[in-house]
Coordinates of C-alpha atoms in Angstrom, one line a residue:
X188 CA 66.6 117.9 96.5
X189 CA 67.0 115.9 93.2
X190 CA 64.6 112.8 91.8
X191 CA 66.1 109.4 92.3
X192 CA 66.3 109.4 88.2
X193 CA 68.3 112.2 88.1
X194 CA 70.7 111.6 90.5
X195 CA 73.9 109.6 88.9
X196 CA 76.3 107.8 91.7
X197 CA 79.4 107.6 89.6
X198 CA 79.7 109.9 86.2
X199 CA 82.2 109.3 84.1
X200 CA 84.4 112.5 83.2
X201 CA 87.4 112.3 81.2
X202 CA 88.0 108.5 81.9
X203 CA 87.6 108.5 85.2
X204 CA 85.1 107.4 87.5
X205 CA 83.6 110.1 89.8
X206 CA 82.0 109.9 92.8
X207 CA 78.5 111.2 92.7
X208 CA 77.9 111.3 96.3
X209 CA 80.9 113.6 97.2
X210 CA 81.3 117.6 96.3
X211 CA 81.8 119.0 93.3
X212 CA 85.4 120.1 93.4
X213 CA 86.6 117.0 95.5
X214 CA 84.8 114.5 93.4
X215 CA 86.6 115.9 90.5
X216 CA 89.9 115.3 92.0
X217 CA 89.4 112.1 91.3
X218 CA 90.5 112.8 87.8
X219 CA 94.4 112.8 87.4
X220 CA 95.9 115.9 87.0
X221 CA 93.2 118.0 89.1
X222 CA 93.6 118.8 92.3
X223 CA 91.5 120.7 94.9
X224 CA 92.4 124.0 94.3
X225 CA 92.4 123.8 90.2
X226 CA 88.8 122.1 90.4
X227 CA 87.7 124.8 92.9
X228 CA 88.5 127.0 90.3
X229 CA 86.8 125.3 87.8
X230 CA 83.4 125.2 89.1
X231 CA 83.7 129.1 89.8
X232 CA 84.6 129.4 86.3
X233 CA 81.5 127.4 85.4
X234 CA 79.4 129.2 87.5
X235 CA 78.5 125.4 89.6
X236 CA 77.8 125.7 93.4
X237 CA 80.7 123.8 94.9
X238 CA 78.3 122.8 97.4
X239 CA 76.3 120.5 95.2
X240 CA 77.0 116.8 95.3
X241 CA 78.3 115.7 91.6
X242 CA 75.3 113.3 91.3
X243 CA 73.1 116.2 90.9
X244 CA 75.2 117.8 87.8
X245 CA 73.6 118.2 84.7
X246 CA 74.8 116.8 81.5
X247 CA 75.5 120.9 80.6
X248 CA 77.0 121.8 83.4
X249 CA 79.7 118.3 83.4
X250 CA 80.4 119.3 79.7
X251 CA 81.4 122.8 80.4
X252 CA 83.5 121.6 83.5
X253 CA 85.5 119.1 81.1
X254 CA 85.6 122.0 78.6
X255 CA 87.3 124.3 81.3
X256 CA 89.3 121.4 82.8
X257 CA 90.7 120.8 78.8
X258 CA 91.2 124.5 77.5
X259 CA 91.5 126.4 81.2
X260 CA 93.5 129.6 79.2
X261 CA 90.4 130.6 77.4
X262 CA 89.0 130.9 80.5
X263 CA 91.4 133.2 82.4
X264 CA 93.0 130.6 84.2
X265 CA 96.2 132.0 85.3
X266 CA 99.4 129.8 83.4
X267 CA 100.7 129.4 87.3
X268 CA 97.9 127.6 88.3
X269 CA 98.8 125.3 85.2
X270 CA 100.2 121.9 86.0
X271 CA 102.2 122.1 82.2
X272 CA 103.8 125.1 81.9
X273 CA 106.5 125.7 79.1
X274 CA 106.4 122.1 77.6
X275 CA 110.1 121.0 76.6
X276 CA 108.6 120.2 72.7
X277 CA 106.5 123.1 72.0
X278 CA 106.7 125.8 74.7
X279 CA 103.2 125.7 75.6
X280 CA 101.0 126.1 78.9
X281 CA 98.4 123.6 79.8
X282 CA 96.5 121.6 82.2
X283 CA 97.5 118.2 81.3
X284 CA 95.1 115.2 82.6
X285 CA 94.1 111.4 83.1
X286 CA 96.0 109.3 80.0
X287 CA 98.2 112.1 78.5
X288 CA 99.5 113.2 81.8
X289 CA 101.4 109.3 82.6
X290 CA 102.6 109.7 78.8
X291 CA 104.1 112.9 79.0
X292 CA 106.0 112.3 82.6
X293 CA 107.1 108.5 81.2
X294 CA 108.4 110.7 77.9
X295 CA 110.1 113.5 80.7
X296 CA 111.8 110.5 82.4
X297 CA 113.1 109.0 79.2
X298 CA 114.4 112.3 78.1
X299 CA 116.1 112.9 81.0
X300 CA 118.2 109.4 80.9
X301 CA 118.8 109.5 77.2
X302 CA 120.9 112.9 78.0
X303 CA 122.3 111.0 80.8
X304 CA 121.7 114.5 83.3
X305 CA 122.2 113.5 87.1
X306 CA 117.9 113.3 87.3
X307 CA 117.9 111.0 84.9
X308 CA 120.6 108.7 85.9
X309 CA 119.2 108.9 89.8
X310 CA 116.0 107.8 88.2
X311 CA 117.6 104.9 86.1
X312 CA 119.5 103.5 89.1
X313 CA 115.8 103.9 91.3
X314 CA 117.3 106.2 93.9
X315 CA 116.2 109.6 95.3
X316 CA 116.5 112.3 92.8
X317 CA 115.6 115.5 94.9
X318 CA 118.7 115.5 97.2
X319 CA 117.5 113.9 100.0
X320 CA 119.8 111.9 102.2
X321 CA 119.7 108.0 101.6
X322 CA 122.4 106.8 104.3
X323 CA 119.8 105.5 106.8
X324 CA 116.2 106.4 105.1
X325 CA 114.9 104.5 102.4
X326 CA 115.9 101.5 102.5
X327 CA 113.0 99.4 102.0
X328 CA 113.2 96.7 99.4
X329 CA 117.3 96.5 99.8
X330 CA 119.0 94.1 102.4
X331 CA 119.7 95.8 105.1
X332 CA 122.4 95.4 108.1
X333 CA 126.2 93.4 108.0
X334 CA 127.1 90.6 107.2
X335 CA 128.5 88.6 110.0
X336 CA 131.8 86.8 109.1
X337 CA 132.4 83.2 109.5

């Protein structure tokens, strides 16, 4: 058990409010860009119980789980289990969170309709990119039905 003092209801990690009443790992899901099994990973990699609630972390052991969550290659993270891999500018691999994560999709997106490639226009004219069908699914927000003739 932890003293009322040291316990901390929301901690703020990478500019993001985290729950300090839930678990470890799915507290830190909370943080854009990390999901379940990447934070998993990063509390084995920084040796926290992923039982513990995230109100009882101490100030060391939240710095070493941003450090890992920042920099996960120097800490044998495979480059699979990266959310970045190959960036279109540089060619890097990385885990890419919160604020820079939004910019670099909105800069994917533009990219993709400045070249005018079939992505790109399907995202300009706000359809469904991935191939799915659109005849009868997806049609919320459009009028829908004939018109009857007068």
């Amino acid at each position: 058990l932890v003293n009322k003092d040291e316990y901390i209801h929301i901690l703020r990690v990478c500019n993001t409010n985290v729950n300090g009443r839930q678990k470890v790992p799915f507290a830190l899901t909370a943080i854009k860009g990390v999901g379940r099994r990447f934070s998993i990973l990063a509390c084995k990699r920084a040796q926290v119980d992923v039982n513990k609630r995230a109100g009882e972390l101490t100030t060391e052991e939240v710095d070493k789980l941003v450090e890992i969550i920042s920099k996960p290659e120097e800490y044998n993270i495979p480059t699979w289990f990266l959310n970045r891999q190959r960036d279109y500018k540089d060619g890097s691999n990385g885990q890419v969170i919160s604020n820079v994560l939004e910019s670099k999709l909105r800069d994917d997106l533009e990219r993709l309709k400045k070249i005018r490639c079939h992505r790109g226009i399907r995202h300009f004219w706000g359809v469904r990119v991935r191939g799915q069908h659109t005849k009868t699914t997806g049609r919320r927000g459009k009028t829908v039905g004939v018109q009857k003739k007068k």
